[in-house]
Short mmCIF file of C-alpha atoms in Angstrom, two decimals:
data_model
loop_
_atom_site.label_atom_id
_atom_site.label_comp_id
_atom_site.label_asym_id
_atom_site.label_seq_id
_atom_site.Cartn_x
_atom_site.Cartn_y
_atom_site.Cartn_z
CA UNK F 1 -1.13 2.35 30.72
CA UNK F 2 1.82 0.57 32.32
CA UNK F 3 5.15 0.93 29.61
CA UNK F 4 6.82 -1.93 31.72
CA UNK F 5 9.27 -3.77 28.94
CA UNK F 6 7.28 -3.92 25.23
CA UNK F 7 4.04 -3.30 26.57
CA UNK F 8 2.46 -0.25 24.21
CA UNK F 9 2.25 3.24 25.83
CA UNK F 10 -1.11 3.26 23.67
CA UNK F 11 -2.89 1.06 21.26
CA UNK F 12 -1.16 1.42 17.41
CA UNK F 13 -3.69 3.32 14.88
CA UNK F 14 -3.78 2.66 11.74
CA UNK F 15 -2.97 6.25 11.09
CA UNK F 16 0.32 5.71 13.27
CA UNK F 17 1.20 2.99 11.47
CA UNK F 18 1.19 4.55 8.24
CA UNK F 19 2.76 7.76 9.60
CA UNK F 20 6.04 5.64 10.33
CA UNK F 21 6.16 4.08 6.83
CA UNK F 22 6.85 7.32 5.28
CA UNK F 23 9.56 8.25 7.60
CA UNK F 24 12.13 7.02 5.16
CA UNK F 25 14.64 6.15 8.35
CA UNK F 26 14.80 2.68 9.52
CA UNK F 27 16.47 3.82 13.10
CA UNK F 28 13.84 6.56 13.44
CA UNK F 29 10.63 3.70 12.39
CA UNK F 30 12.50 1.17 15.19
CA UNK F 31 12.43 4.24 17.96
CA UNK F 32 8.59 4.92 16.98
CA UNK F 33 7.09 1.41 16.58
CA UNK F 34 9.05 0.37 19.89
CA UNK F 35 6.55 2.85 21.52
CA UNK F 36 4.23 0.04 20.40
CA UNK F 37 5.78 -2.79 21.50
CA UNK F 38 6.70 -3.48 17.93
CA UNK F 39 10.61 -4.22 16.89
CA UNK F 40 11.61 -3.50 13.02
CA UNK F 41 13.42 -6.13 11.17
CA UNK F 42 16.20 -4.36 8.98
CA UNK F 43 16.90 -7.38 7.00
CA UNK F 44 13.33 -7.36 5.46
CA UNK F 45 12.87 -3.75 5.48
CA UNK F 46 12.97 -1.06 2.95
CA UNK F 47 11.37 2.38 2.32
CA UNK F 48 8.56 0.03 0.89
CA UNK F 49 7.91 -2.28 3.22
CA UNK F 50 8.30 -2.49 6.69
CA UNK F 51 7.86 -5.75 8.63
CA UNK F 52 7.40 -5.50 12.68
CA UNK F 53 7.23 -8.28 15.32
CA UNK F 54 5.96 -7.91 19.18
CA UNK F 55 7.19 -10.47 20.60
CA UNK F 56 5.38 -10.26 23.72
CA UNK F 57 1.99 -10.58 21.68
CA UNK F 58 4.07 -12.90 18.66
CA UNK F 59 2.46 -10.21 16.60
CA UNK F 60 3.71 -9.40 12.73
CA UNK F 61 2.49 -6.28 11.67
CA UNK F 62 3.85 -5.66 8.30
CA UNK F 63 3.37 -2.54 6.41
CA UNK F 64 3.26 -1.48 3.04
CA UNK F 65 3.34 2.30 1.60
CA UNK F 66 2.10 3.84 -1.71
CA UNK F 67 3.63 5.49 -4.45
CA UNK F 68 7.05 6.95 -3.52
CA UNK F 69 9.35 6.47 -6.89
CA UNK F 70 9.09 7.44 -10.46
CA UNK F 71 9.04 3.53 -11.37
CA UNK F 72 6.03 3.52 -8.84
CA UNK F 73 4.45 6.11 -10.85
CA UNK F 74 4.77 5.42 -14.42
CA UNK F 75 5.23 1.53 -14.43
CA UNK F 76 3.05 0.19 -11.33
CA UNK F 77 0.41 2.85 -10.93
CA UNK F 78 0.21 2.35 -14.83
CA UNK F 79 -0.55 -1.53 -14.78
CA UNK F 80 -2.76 -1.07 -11.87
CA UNK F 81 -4.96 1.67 -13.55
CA UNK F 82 -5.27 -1.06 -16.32
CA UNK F 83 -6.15 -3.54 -14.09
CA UNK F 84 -9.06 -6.09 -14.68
CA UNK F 85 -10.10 -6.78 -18.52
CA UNK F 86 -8.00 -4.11 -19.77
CA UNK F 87 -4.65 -5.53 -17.68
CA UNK F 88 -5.36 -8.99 -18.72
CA UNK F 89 -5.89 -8.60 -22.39
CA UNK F 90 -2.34 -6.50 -22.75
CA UNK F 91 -0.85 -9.63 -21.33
CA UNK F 92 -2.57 -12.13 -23.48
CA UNK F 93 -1.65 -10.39 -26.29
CA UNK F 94 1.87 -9.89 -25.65
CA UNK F 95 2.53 -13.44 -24.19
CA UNK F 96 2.93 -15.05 -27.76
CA UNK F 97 4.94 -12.41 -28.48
CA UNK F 98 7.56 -12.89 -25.97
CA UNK F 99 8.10 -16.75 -26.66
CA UNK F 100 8.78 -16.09 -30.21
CA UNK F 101 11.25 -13.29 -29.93
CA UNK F 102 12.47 -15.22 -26.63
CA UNK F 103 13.41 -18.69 -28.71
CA UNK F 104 15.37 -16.23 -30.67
CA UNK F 105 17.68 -14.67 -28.18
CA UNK F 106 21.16 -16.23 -27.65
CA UNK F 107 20.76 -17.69 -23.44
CA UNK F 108 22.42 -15.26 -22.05
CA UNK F 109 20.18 -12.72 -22.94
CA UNK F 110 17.11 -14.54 -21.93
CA UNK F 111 16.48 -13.58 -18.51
CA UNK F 112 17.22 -9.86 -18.84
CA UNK F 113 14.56 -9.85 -21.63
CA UNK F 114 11.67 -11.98 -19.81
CA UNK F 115 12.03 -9.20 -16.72
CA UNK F 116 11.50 -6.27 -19.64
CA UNK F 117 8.91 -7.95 -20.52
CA UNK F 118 7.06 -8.14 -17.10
CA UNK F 119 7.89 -4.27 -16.94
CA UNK F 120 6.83 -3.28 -20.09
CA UNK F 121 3.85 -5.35 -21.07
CA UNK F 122 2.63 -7.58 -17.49
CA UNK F 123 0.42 -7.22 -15.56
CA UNK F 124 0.38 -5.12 -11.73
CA UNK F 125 1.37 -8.58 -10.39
CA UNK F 126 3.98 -9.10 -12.85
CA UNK F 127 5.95 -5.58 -11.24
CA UNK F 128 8.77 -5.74 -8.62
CA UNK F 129 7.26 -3.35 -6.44
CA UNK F 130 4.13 -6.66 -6.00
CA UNK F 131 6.47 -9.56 -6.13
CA UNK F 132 8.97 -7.64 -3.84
CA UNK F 133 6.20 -7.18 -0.96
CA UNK F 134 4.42 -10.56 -1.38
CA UNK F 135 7.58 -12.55 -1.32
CA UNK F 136 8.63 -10.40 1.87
CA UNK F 137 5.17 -11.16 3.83
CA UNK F 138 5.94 -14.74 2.79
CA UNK F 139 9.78 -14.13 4.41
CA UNK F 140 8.50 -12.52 7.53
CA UNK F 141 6.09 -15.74 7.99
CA UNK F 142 8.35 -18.30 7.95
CA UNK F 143 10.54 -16.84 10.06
CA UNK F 144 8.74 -15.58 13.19
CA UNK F 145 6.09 -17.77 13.11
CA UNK F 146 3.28 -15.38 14.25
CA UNK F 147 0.17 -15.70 16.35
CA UNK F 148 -1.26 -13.22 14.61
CA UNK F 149 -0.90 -10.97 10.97
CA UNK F 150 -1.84 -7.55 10.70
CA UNK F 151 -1.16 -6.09 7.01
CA UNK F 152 -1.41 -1.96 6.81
CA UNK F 153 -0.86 0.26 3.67
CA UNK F 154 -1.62 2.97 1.54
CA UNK F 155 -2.69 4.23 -1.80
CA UNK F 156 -0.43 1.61 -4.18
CA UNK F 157 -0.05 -0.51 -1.69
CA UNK F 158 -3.10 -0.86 -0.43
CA UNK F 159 -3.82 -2.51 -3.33
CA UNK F 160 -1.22 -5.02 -3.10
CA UNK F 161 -2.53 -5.92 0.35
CA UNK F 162 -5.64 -7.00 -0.40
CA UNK F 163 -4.24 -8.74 -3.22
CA UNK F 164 -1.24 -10.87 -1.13
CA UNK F 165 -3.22 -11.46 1.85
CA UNK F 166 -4.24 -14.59 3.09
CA UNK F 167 -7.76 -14.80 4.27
CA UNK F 168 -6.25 -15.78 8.23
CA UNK F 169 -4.73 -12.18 7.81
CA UNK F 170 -5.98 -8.79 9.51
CA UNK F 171 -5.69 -6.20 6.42
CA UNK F 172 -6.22 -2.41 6.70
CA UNK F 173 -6.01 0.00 3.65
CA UNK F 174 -6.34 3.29 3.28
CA UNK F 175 -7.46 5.10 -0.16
CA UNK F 176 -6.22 2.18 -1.73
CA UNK F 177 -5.49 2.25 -5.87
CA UNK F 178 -8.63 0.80 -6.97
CA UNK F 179 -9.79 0.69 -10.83
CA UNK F 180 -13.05 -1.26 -12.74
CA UNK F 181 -13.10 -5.27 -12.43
CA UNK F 182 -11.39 -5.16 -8.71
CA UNK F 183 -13.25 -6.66 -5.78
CA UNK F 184 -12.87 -5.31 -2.55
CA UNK F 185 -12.77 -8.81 0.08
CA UNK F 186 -15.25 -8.36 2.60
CA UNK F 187 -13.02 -9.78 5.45
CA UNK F 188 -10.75 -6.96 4.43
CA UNK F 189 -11.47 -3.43 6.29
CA UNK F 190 -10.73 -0.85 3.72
CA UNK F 191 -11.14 2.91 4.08
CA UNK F 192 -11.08 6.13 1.49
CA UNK F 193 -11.53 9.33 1.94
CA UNK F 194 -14.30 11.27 0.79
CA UNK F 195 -12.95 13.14 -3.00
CA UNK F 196 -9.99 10.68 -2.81
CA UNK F 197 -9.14 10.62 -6.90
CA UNK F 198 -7.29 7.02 -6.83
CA UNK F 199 -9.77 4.92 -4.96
CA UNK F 200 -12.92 6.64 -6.87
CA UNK F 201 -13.62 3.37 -8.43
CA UNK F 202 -14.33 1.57 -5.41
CA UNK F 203 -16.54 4.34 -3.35
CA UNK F 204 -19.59 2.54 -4.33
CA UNK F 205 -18.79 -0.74 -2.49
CA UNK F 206 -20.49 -2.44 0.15
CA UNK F 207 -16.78 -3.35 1.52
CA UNK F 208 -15.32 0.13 1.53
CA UNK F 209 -16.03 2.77 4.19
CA UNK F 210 -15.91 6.29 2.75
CA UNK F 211 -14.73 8.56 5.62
CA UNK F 212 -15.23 12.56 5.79
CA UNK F 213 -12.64 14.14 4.00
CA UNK F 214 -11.95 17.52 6.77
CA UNK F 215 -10.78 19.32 3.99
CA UNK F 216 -13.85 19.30 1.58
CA UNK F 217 -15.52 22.47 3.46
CA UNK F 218 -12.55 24.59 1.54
CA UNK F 219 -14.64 24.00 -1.80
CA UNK F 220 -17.85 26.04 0.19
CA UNK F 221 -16.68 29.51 -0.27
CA UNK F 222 -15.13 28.86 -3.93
CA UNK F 223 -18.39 27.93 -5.20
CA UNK F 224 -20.35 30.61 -3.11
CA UNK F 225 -17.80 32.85 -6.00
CA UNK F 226 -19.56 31.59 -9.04
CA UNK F 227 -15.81 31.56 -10.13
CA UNK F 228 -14.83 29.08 -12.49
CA UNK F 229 -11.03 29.32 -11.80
CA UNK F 230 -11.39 29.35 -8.25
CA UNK F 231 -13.62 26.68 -7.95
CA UNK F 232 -11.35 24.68 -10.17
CA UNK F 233 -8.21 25.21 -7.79
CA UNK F 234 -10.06 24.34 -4.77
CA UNK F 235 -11.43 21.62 -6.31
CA UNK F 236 -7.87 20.41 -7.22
CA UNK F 237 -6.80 21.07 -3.20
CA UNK F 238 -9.15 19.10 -2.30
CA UNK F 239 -8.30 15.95 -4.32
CA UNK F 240 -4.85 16.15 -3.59
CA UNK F 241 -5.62 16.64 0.48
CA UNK F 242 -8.28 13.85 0.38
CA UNK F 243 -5.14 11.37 -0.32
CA UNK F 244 -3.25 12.73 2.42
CA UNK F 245 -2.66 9.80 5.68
CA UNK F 246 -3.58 12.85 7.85
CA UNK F 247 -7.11 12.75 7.44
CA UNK F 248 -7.20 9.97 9.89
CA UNK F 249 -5.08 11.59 12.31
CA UNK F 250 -7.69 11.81 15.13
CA UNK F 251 -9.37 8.85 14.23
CA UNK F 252 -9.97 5.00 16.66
CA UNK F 253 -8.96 3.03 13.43
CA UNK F 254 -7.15 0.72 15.90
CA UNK F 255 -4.47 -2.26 14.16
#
């Protein structure tokens, strides 16, 4: 294929796409995704999100990872796990709550308190980490205008995807976090891996596509043992590799 100007040296996976999220270097993601065509935008991008614009195509491919902080883990991965019934009854309960002791608090105390509030008792869509990446997409939209949207992610936020998405949009997930009460959008192309622990609860949708997980033959000769143990640690390995981006390595999953 002709690499004349921005013209792609090959067509972006969705595996390549996610691969460059989790390089953590802004420089290093612009040198990759130019490969694509694909020019970062610094100003809207962090080691959460990255936002991308062709503008040969007037393409914005924005991109959002999963869990890579300890706020990530024990606040956001906490509300989503929640999620549904479970998430929205917390909330209604503690609602009341906060309007009493906030009509309390002298004003300057009032915002600080309402955003440890969202932390502690909202919702997923009440966290940062949501409201951060949806008011980005929203950023990235008004300013380039784009012919076309393209939304990739994984684990955590693959989740928040789906969920800030406009129906217009082109979404791709992988092994997104998924829990009871949440509806996987049919227009939506979202992808797990076979054993994948945090997007168990959706396996059994029509809208998901469970893909082989290469590592699940590993389990074979632990339970050929009989042993308990062993069977227990490979059962572990496997979990933790069936999350892993690079079980779509080789795969067409074309953005």
């Amino acid at each position: 294929m002709n690499n004349a100007g921005n013209t792609p040296i090959k067509p972006l996976t969705l595996y390549d796409s996610l691969r460059v999220g989790y390089i953590g270097n802004e420089n290093k993601q612009g040198r990759e995704m130019a490969k694509y065509g694909y020019q970062i935008d610094k100003k809207l991008s962090n080691e959460n999100q990255q936002v991308y614009f062709n503008p040969e195509s007037k393409k914005l491919l924005y991109n959002v990872t999963g869990s890579q902080s300890l706020n990530d883990w024990v606040n956001v991965d906490a509300k989503l796990a929640l999620g549904g019934t479970i998430g929205k009854g917390i909330k209604a309960i503690g609602k009341p709550l906060e309007r009493g002791i906030s009509a309390l608090l002298p004003s300057s105390w009032k915002n600080k308190f309402e955003r440890g509030y969202e932390n502690i008792v909202g919702g997923f869509k009440d966290t940062d980490r949501y409201k951060q990446a949806d008011e980005t997409l929203k950023k990235a939209k008004a300013k380039y205008q784009p012919a076309d949207v393209s939304l990739t992610a994984h684990s955590l936020g693959g989740r928040i995807v789906q969920d800030i998405a406009k129906k217009s949009d082109k979404v791709f997930a992988l092994d997104p976090g998924q829990t009871i009460g949440q509806k996987v959008k049919g227009n939506q192309n979202v992808y797990r891996s076979a054993g994948d622990i945090v997007s168990l609860a959706s396996a059994g949708s029509k809208n998901v596509k469970t893909l082989e997980n290469p590592h699940t033959r590993k389990i074979i000769p632990a339970l050929l043992t009989g042993d308990p143990k062993q069977i227990g640690i490979a059962a572990a390995i496997d979990a933790y590799h069936a999350h892993d981006i690079g079980n779509i390595k080789d795969s067409d999953i074309f953005v």
